Every structure is written in C-alpha cells, then in structure tokens.
Coordinates of C-alpha atoms in Angstrom, one line a residue:
M1094 CA 5.1 -9.5 -10.6
E1095 CA 5.1 -13.3 -10.3
K1096 CA 2.9 -14.7 -7.6
L1097 CA 4.4 -14.1 -4.1
F1098 CA 7.5 -12.2 -5.4
Y1099 CA 8.6 -8.9 -6.8
G1100 CA 11.5 -10.1 -8.9
E1101 CA 13.5 -12.1 -6.4
F1102 CA 12.1 -10.2 -3.4
G1103 CA 9.1 -10.9 -1.2
G1104 CA 7.8 -14.4 -0.6
Q1105 CA 6.3 -16.1 2.5
F1106 CA 9.0 -17.0 5.0
V1107 CA 6.8 -17.8 7.9
A1108 CA 5.7 -20.6 10.3
E1109 CA 3.9 -23.4 8.5
T1110 CA 0.8 -22.7 10.6
L1111 CA 0.4 -19.3 8.9
I1112 CA 0.4 -20.5 5.3
P1113 CA -3.3 -21.4 5.3
A1114 CA -4.2 -18.0 6.7
L1115 CA -2.0 -16.2 4.1
D1116 CA -3.7 -18.3 1.4
E1117 CA -7.1 -17.5 2.7
L1118 CA -6.2 -13.8 2.9
E1119 CA -4.8 -13.8 -0.7
K1120 CA -7.9 -15.5 -2.0
A1121 CA -10.3 -13.1 -0.2
F1122 CA -8.3 -10.0 -1.2
L1123 CA -8.2 -10.9 -4.9
K1124 CA -11.9 -11.6 -4.9
I1125 CA -13.1 -8.7 -2.8
K1126 CA -10.8 -5.8 -4.1
N1127 CA -12.9 -5.6 -7.3
D1128 CA -16.2 -6.5 -5.7
K1129 CA -18.7 -3.8 -6.5
R1130 CA -20.3 -3.7 -3.0
F1131 CA -16.9 -3.7 -1.2
K1132 CA -15.5 -0.9 -3.5
E1133 CA -18.6 1.3 -3.0
E1134 CA -18.5 0.8 0.8
L1135 CA -14.7 1.6 0.9
D1136 CA -15.0 4.6 -1.5
D1137 CA -17.8 6.0 0.7
L1138 CA -15.6 5.7 3.9
L1139 CA -12.6 7.2 2.2
K1140 CA -14.7 10.2 0.9
N1141 CA -17.1 10.9 3.7
Y1142 CA -15.2 9.6 6.8
A1143 CA -11.5 9.9 6.0
G1144 CA -11.7 13.1 3.8
R1145 CA -10.5 12.0 0.4
P1146 CA -9.5 13.2 -2.1
T1147 CA -6.7 15.1 -0.4
P1148 CA -5.5 18.3 -2.3
V1149 CA -2.3 18.8 -4.1
Y1150 CA -1.0 22.2 -2.8
F1151 CA 1.4 24.4 -4.6
A1152 CA 3.9 25.6 -2.0
K1153 CA 4.4 29.1 -3.5
N1154 CA 6.6 30.5 -0.7
L1155 CA 9.0 27.6 -0.6
S1156 CA 8.9 27.5 -4.4
K1157 CA 9.9 31.1 -4.7
K1158 CA 12.6 30.8 -2.1
Y1159 CA 14.3 27.7 -3.5
G1160 CA 13.6 28.1 -7.3
V1161 CA 11.8 24.8 -7.5
N1162 CA 8.0 24.3 -8.2
I1163 CA 7.2 22.4 -5.1
Y1164 CA 3.8 20.6 -4.9
L1165 CA 2.6 18.8 -1.7
K1166 CA 0.2 15.9 -1.7
R1167 CA -1.6 16.6 1.6
E1168 CA -2.2 13.2 3.2
D1169 CA -1.7 15.1 6.5
L1170 CA -5.2 16.5 6.1
L1171 CA -6.8 13.1 6.4
H1172 CA -8.8 12.0 9.5
T1173 CA -6.3 10.8 12.1
G1174 CA -3.6 13.0 10.4
A1175 CA -1.8 10.6 8.1
H1176 CA -2.0 8.3 5.0
K1177 CA -2.3 5.3 7.3
I1178 CA -6.1 5.6 7.4
N1179 CA -6.4 4.6 3.7
N1180 CA -5.0 1.2 4.5
T1181 CA -6.6 0.6 7.8
L1182 CA -10.1 1.3 6.5
G1183 CA -9.5 -1.0 3.6
Q1184 CA -8.1 -3.9 5.7
A1185 CA -10.6 -3.5 8.5
L1186 CA -13.4 -3.7 6.0
L1187 CA -11.7 -6.7 4.4
A1188 CA -11.5 -8.3 7.9
K1189 CA -15.3 -7.8 8.3
Y1190 CA -16.0 -9.3 4.9
I1191 CA -14.0 -12.5 5.7
G1192 CA -15.6 -12.9 9.1
K1193 CA -12.8 -11.9 11.5
S1194 CA -13.9 -10.4 14.8
R1195 CA -10.5 -9.2 16.1
V1196 CA -7.7 -7.1 14.6
I1197 CA -4.1 -6.8 15.7
A1198 CA -1.6 -4.3 14.5
E1199 CA 1.8 -2.9 15.2
T1200 CA 2.9 0.7 15.3
G1201 CA 6.1 2.8 15.5
A1202 CA 5.2 6.5 15.3
G1203 CA 1.7 5.7 16.5
Q1204 CA -0.1 6.9 13.3
H1205 CA -0.9 3.4 12.1
G1206 CA -2.0 2.4 15.6
V1207 CA -4.4 5.3 15.9
A1208 CA -5.7 4.7 12.4
T1209 CA -6.2 1.0 13.1
A1210 CA -8.0 1.8 16.4
T1211 CA -10.1 4.3 14.6
A1212 CA -11.2 1.9 11.9
C1213 CA -11.9 -0.8 14.4
A1214 CA -14.0 1.5 16.5
L1215 CA -16.0 2.5 13.4
L1216 CA -16.5 -1.1 12.3
N1217 CA -17.0 -2.6 15.7
L1218 CA -13.9 -4.9 15.7
E1219 CA -11.9 -5.8 18.8
C1220 CA -8.5 -4.2 18.5
T1221 CA -5.0 -4.9 20.0
V1222 CA -2.0 -2.8 19.0
Y1223 CA 1.6 -3.7 19.7
M1224 CA 4.2 -0.9 20.3
G1225 CA 7.8 -0.9 21.4
S1226 CA 8.3 0.7 24.8
V1227 CA 10.7 3.3 23.4
D1228 CA 8.2 4.3 20.8
A1229 CA 5.3 4.2 23.4
K1230 CA 7.3 6.7 25.5
R1231 CA 8.1 9.1 22.6
Q1232 CA 4.6 8.9 21.2
A1233 CA 2.7 8.9 24.5
V1234 CA -0.1 11.0 23.1
N1235 CA -0.9 8.5 20.4
V1236 CA -0.9 5.7 23.0
E1237 CA -3.6 7.6 24.9
R1238 CA -5.5 8.2 21.7
M1239 CA -5.5 4.5 20.9
R1240 CA -6.8 3.6 24.4
M1241 CA -9.5 6.2 24.2
L1242 CA -10.6 4.6 20.9
G1243 CA -11.1 1.3 22.7
A1244 CA -7.9 -0.5 21.6
E1245 CA -5.7 -2.5 23.9
V1246 CA -2.1 -1.3 23.6
R1247 CA 0.4 -4.0 24.5
V1248 CA 3.8 -2.4 25.1
V1249 CA 6.8 -4.6 23.9
D1250 CA 9.8 -4.3 26.3
E1251 CA 12.3 -6.5 24.4
G1252 CA 15.0 -6.1 21.8
S1253 CA 15.4 -2.5 20.6
K1254 CA 11.9 -1.8 22.0
T1255 CA 10.9 -0.2 18.7
L1256 CA 8.8 -1.1 15.6
K1257 CA 10.7 -4.3 14.6
D1258 CA 10.0 -5.8 18.0
A1259 CA 6.3 -4.7 17.8
V1260 CA 6.0 -6.5 14.4
S1261 CA 7.6 -9.7 15.8
A1262 CA 5.2 -9.6 18.8
A1263 CA 2.2 -9.1 16.5
L1264 CA 3.3 -12.0 14.3
R1265 CA 3.5 -14.3 17.4
D1266 CA 0.0 -13.3 18.4
W1267 CA -1.3 -14.0 14.9
V1268 CA 0.2 -17.5 14.9
S1269 CA -1.9 -18.4 18.0
S1270 CA -5.1 -16.5 17.1
V1271 CA -5.4 -16.7 13.3
D1272 CA -8.9 -18.3 13.4
N1273 CA -10.6 -15.1 14.5
T1274 CA -7.9 -12.5 14.0
H1275 CA -6.8 -10.4 11.1
Y1276 CA -3.2 -9.0 11.3
L1277 CA -3.6 -5.4 9.9
I1278 CA 0.0 -4.7 8.8
G1279 CA 0.6 -1.0 8.5
S1280 CA 3.4 -0.9 5.9
A1281 CA 4.2 -2.6 2.6
V1282 CA 6.2 -5.3 4.4
G1283 CA 5.7 -8.8 5.7
P1284 CA 4.9 -12.0 3.8
Y1285 CA 2.9 -11.9 0.6
P1286 CA 0.0 -10.9 0.2
F1287 CA 0.5 -8.1 2.8
P1288 CA 2.9 -5.9 0.7
E1289 CA 0.4 -6.1 -2.2
I1290 CA -2.6 -5.4 0.0
V1291 CA -1.0 -2.3 1.5
A1292 CA 0.2 -1.0 -1.8
H1293 CA -3.3 -1.5 -3.3
F1294 CA -5.0 0.5 -0.6
Q1295 CA -2.4 3.2 -0.6
S1296 CA -2.3 3.5 -4.4
V1297 CA -5.2 6.0 -4.1
I1298 CA -2.5 8.6 -3.2
G1299 CA -0.7 8.3 -6.5
N1300 CA -3.9 7.9 -8.6
E1301 CA -5.3 11.1 -7.2
A1302 CA -2.0 13.0 -7.6
K1303 CA -1.7 11.9 -11.2
E1304 CA -5.3 12.9 -11.9
Y1305 CA -4.5 16.4 -10.5
F1306 CA -1.6 16.9 -12.8
F1307 CA -3.5 15.4 -15.7
T1308 CA -6.2 18.1 -15.3
K1309 CA -3.5 20.8 -15.3
G1310 CA -2.0 19.4 -18.5
V1311 CA 1.4 18.8 -17.1
M1312 CA 3.2 16.0 -15.2
P1313 CA 5.6 16.3 -12.3
D1314 CA 9.2 15.9 -13.3
V1315 CA 10.1 14.3 -9.9
V1316 CA 8.0 12.5 -7.2
V1317 CA 9.7 12.3 -3.7
A1318 CA 8.5 10.4 -0.6
C1319 CA 10.1 9.2 2.6
V1320 CA 10.8 5.5 3.0
G1321 CA 10.8 3.4 6.2
G1322 CA 8.8 0.3 5.5
G1323 CA 7.6 2.3 2.5
S1324 CA 3.8 2.4 2.5
N1325 CA 3.3 6.1 1.7
A1326 CA 6.1 5.9 -0.9
I1327 CA 4.7 2.9 -2.7
G1328 CA 1.3 4.5 -2.6
I1329 CA 2.3 7.6 -4.5
F1330 CA 4.9 5.8 -6.7
R1331 CA 2.1 3.4 -8.0
G1332 CA 0.5 6.4 -9.7
F1333 CA 3.6 7.2 -11.7
V1334 CA 5.7 4.0 -12.0
D1335 CA 4.7 3.4 -15.6
D1336 CA 5.5 7.1 -16.6
K1337 CA 9.1 6.7 -17.4
D1338 CA 9.7 10.4 -17.8
V1339 CA 8.8 11.0 -14.1
E1340 CA 11.8 10.5 -11.8
L1341 CA 10.9 8.7 -8.5
I1342 CA 13.0 9.2 -5.4
G1343 CA 12.6 7.5 -2.0
V1344 CA 14.3 9.1 1.0
E1345 CA 15.6 6.9 3.8
A1346 CA 16.6 8.0 7.3
G1347 CA 20.3 8.8 7.4
G1348 CA 20.1 9.3 11.2
I1349 CA 23.3 10.9 12.6
S1350 CA 26.0 9.1 10.6
D1351 CA 26.8 6.2 8.4
E1352 CA 28.1 4.2 11.4
P1353 CA 26.1 1.0 12.3
G1354 CA 23.4 1.8 14.7
N1355 CA 23.3 5.5 13.8
H1356 CA 20.9 5.3 10.8
A1357 CA 18.0 3.4 9.2
M1358 CA 19.1 3.1 5.6
S1359 CA 17.8 -0.4 4.7
I1360 CA 18.5 0.0 1.0
G1361 CA 21.4 2.3 1.2
K1362 CA 23.3 0.3 3.8
G1363 CA 21.4 -3.0 4.1
K1364 CA 22.0 -6.4 2.6
K1365 CA 19.6 -8.9 1.1
G1366 CA 18.1 -11.0 3.8
I1367 CA 14.9 -12.5 5.2
F1368 CA 13.1 -10.4 7.8
Q1369 CA 9.6 -10.7 9.2
G1370 CA 8.3 -13.0 6.5
S1371 CA 9.9 -11.8 3.3
L1372 CA 13.2 -11.3 1.4
S1373 CA 14.2 -7.7 1.0
Y1374 CA 17.1 -5.4 2.0
V1375 CA 17.8 -5.5 5.8
I1376 CA 20.3 -3.8 8.0
Q1377 CA 22.4 -6.6 9.5
T1378 CA 25.4 -7.1 11.7
D1379 CA 28.5 -8.7 10.3
E1380 CA 27.1 -12.0 11.8
G1381 CA 23.9 -11.7 9.9
Q1382 CA 21.7 -10.6 12.9
I1383 CA 19.2 -7.8 12.6
A1384 CA 21.2 -4.6 13.6
R1385 CA 20.0 -1.8 15.7
V1386 CA 19.0 1.3 13.8
H1387 CA 18.3 4.9 14.6
S1388 CA 16.1 7.8 13.2
I1389 CA 14.8 10.9 14.9
S1390 CA 11.5 9.8 13.3
A1391 CA 9.8 6.8 15.0
G1392 CA 8.1 5.9 11.8
L1393 CA 11.4 5.5 9.9
D1394 CA 13.2 3.7 12.8
Y1395 CA 13.0 0.3 11.1
P1396 CA 15.8 -2.1 9.8
G1397 CA 13.9 -3.4 6.8
V1398 CA 12.0 -2.1 3.7
G1399 CA 9.1 -3.5 1.7
P1400 CA 10.1 -6.0 -1.0
E1401 CA 8.6 -3.9 -3.9
H1402 CA 11.0 -1.1 -3.0
A1403 CA 13.9 -3.6 -3.1
Y1404 CA 12.7 -4.6 -6.6
L1405 CA 12.2 -1.1 -7.8
K1406 CA 15.8 -0.3 -6.6
E1407 CA 17.2 -3.4 -8.4
I1408 CA 15.6 -2.5 -11.7
G1409 CA 16.7 1.1 -11.4
R1410 CA 13.1 2.6 -11.5
V1411 CA 13.4 4.3 -8.2
K1412 CA 16.5 6.1 -6.8
Y1413 CA 16.9 5.8 -3.0
E1414 CA 18.7 8.6 -1.1
C1415 CA 19.0 9.7 2.5
V1416 CA 19.0 12.7 4.7
R1417 CA 20.3 13.1 8.3
D1418 CA 18.2 13.9 11.4
E1419 CA 19.5 17.4 11.4
E1420 CA 18.5 18.1 7.8
A1421 CA 15.0 16.7 8.5
L1422 CA 14.6 18.9 11.5
K1423 CA 15.6 22.0 9.5
A1424 CA 13.2 21.1 6.8
F1425 CA 10.4 20.8 9.4
F1426 CA 11.0 24.4 10.4
E1427 CA 11.3 25.6 6.8
L1428 CA 8.0 24.2 5.8
T1429 CA 6.3 25.3 9.0
R1430 CA 7.5 28.9 8.8
N1431 CA 7.2 29.4 5.1
E1432 CA 3.9 27.7 4.4
G1433 CA 2.2 27.3 7.8
I1434 CA 2.2 23.5 7.6
L1435 CA 3.7 21.2 10.3
P1436 CA 4.9 18.1 8.6
A1437 CA 5.6 14.8 10.4
L1438 CA 9.3 14.1 10.9
E1439 CA 8.9 11.2 8.4
S1440 CA 7.7 13.6 5.7
S1441 CA 10.3 16.2 6.7
H1442 CA 13.0 13.8 5.3
A1443 CA 11.4 14.0 1.8
V1444 CA 11.1 17.8 2.1
A1445 CA 14.7 18.0 3.3
Y1446 CA 16.0 16.1 0.3
V1447 CA 14.3 18.5 -2.2
L1448 CA 15.5 21.6 -0.4
K1449 CA 19.1 20.5 0.0
N1450 CA 19.2 19.6 -3.7
C1451 CA 17.3 22.6 -5.0
E1452 CA 20.0 23.5 -7.5
K1453 CA 19.5 20.1 -9.2
F1454 CA 15.7 20.6 -9.3
K1455 CA 15.8 24.3 -10.3
G1456 CA 12.7 25.1 -12.4
K1457 CA 11.3 21.6 -12.2
N1458 CA 7.9 20.4 -11.0
V1459 CA 8.6 18.4 -7.8
L1460 CA 5.8 16.5 -6.0
I1461 CA 6.4 15.6 -2.4
N1462 CA 4.1 13.2 -0.5
L1463 CA 3.3 14.8 2.8
S1464 CA 2.4 11.6 4.6
G1465 CA 1.3 12.9 7.9
R1466 CA 1.2 15.9 10.2
G1467 CA 3.8 16.8 12.8
D1468 CA 1.7 17.4 16.0
K1469 CA 2.8 14.0 17.2
D1470 CA 6.4 14.9 17.0
L1471 CA 6.4 18.2 18.8
H1472 CA 8.1 17.0 22.0
I1473 CA 10.8 15.3 20.0
I1474 CA 11.3 18.5 18.0
H1475 CA 11.5 20.5 21.1
E1476 CA 14.1 18.3 22.7
A1477 CA 16.2 18.1 19.4
K1478 CA 16.2 21.8 18.6
E1479 CA 19.8 22.1 19.7
L1480 CA 20.7 20.1 16.6
I1481 CA 20.1 23.1 14.3

C-alpha cells in the first residue's frame, strides 16, 4: 500500500481543517502501535477485559446437515457481544496516549456505540455517540446501554436517519472539536489513516484464526465474512490474505431486491466515488448523489465500503457476493436451532451464503467470522418472521 491509498482507493478527501489532525493521528499511530508499553497494555485489556482469544468452534451439527466442515470464529463471545471491542479498546487507549480527553463515535447497529461507551467508561474518557433516529429506534436496547455506560447519545434526525447520517454528524463535530477530541471510527472506512487503524486493531481476529488452523495442521479452504463498512471482514481477511490457496469471500446485504433503495451492495451495485473522506465503491443515484439503501441488518445498512475492500475486489483477491434479507433470516434460525448460537443479523448473511452454496463447498473447510451475537436483533427478527 502506498501512503494514504490502497491502489487507487482511500485518500483524505476532507476539510482542510482536519488535515493536521489526520497527520497527527497517523504519526501517533505509527509510533504507538509497536510501542512495547502500549502493546502490553492493550494485550492485557484484550485478554483479561475483552476475553481474547476467542475460540474457533467446529459446528458439527450444521456440518453434518450440509456436508461442509463449518468452523465459526466466535467474536460474539467477546465482552459487549461483538468484534467491535477490539477496535474501541485500541483506539480509546490510543486517544489516551495522544492526550485527548473526549471521544466521539457513530453507530448503526449499536454494537460499536456500546463498545465505544464501554472503553471510554473503562479509560475515563468523555464519550458522545451519534446514531440515526431509525437505528436508535430499532436498536433501543443498545441506546439504553450506551447511556447507562455514561455516554451521551445524540440522535440524528436527517437524511435517511441511519449510519451514513450518523457518520456525517460525527465528522462535523470533529471539525469543531479536534483539539481535545478523538473520532473513534468503528469500521474500516473514512479518510486515511482510519481504515488502516481499524484494520490493524481488528487483524487480531485473522491472526488468532490462522494460529488455530496452524496448530491443527490444516488451513481453511474458504474464509467468509459479512461486509457493510467491512471491519470484521478485513480483520479476519488480514490473517489469510497472503495465503493464496485460501479463498476469501465477503458477503454484502442484498436486501429485498436489486432495485435501487432495496439493498446495500456497495461493491456489487455501487460505483467509484468519494464518500465520507475516501474514494471507494459507493451506492449512488444516476445524478451521483448518495442513494438510499436497505438491509434487515442495521450494521450493514450503509451505502459505502472500506477502501481496502475496494482494492481487494479490484485485484481479484476477494470475491464479494450477496444474500437477501430472507436468506439471512433463515440462516439465523438454522444456526440457532442446530448449534444453540444466536448470531447477529450481520453475521447471519455470511452463514446464509455458505448454507445456500453448500454443494459448492461440499467437503471443504469453511471458516465463518461470527462477528456478533443476535440478542440485539430479536425484535427485528420477531417482526420479520413472516418473511420465512
């Protein structure tokens, strides 16, 4: 990767006032990420507070039923219930090291907001979380959790009232408060160095998974993860991207149809464009405006994707596919009833892709990143049961 870019993707397309802050952040990150004291402190938090390493579980019942050797990387078992805590602990600690007293964040499904509020409570940082009003309503429990953790939740009631509008509001806040505030971005998106910072802190997922298979003397044939902004996917892909014999598949939200506004397939249906600080694939209208998107999963309901994913698609290293809402919902119940594990609706997309393509994967070792748990989605699932 050249500085700032992944191939042609990435960059820093932001207000001039933010460039010094991005330069400061890049300099601090490059220095601190390999600092012995920082690494020891973060490793201790990941192990003794967050609960790492997470296990790789062989899903024997599903494997037998579908004829595929299905392994699950159990990020859902982490403290706060999702992979998001890996990144928030890393970035909150980074904020402390560079002298910031306040953290802002955005959230869609609420998992990143809860994880940010948790890390800030632990490290005594002031915390403000932006959330679209549509997401705040469908993830009301997570809103309450954030407030109980001491965070201020600012509900954004503009645009599509979802994650993209929360990101825009957080960026506006950061422009005016950059002196004392760190913007703790939750996915591998935004201007450089944020995609690189998030990928670095999430790469622990792929490194642990690779270590598991290494000790077993085999490698997975296929690694599958859901992709919205793409943080959990880039985290697990980083462990295998140099292993050319391992097929990597990202699964986007196919929503209810290919019609504009009915899906969130940034790579599958998007075009190259600048969105929230970087060049990547973006779902746009014919006039080049950011289009409305849809997914049953709040965490995938986003019109852009991280620039590293766009690059990996361009060079053919990762294949990006999609599944519909209905298929994700069916996969949720398949995993729940066959293995006793309630996956997040985000993760259910990755599970659904493997199950519906079981003939293609027959006899292969397939690793799925289970990015979070599904408790937060229960009311959505209850309301949507008529789909299946």
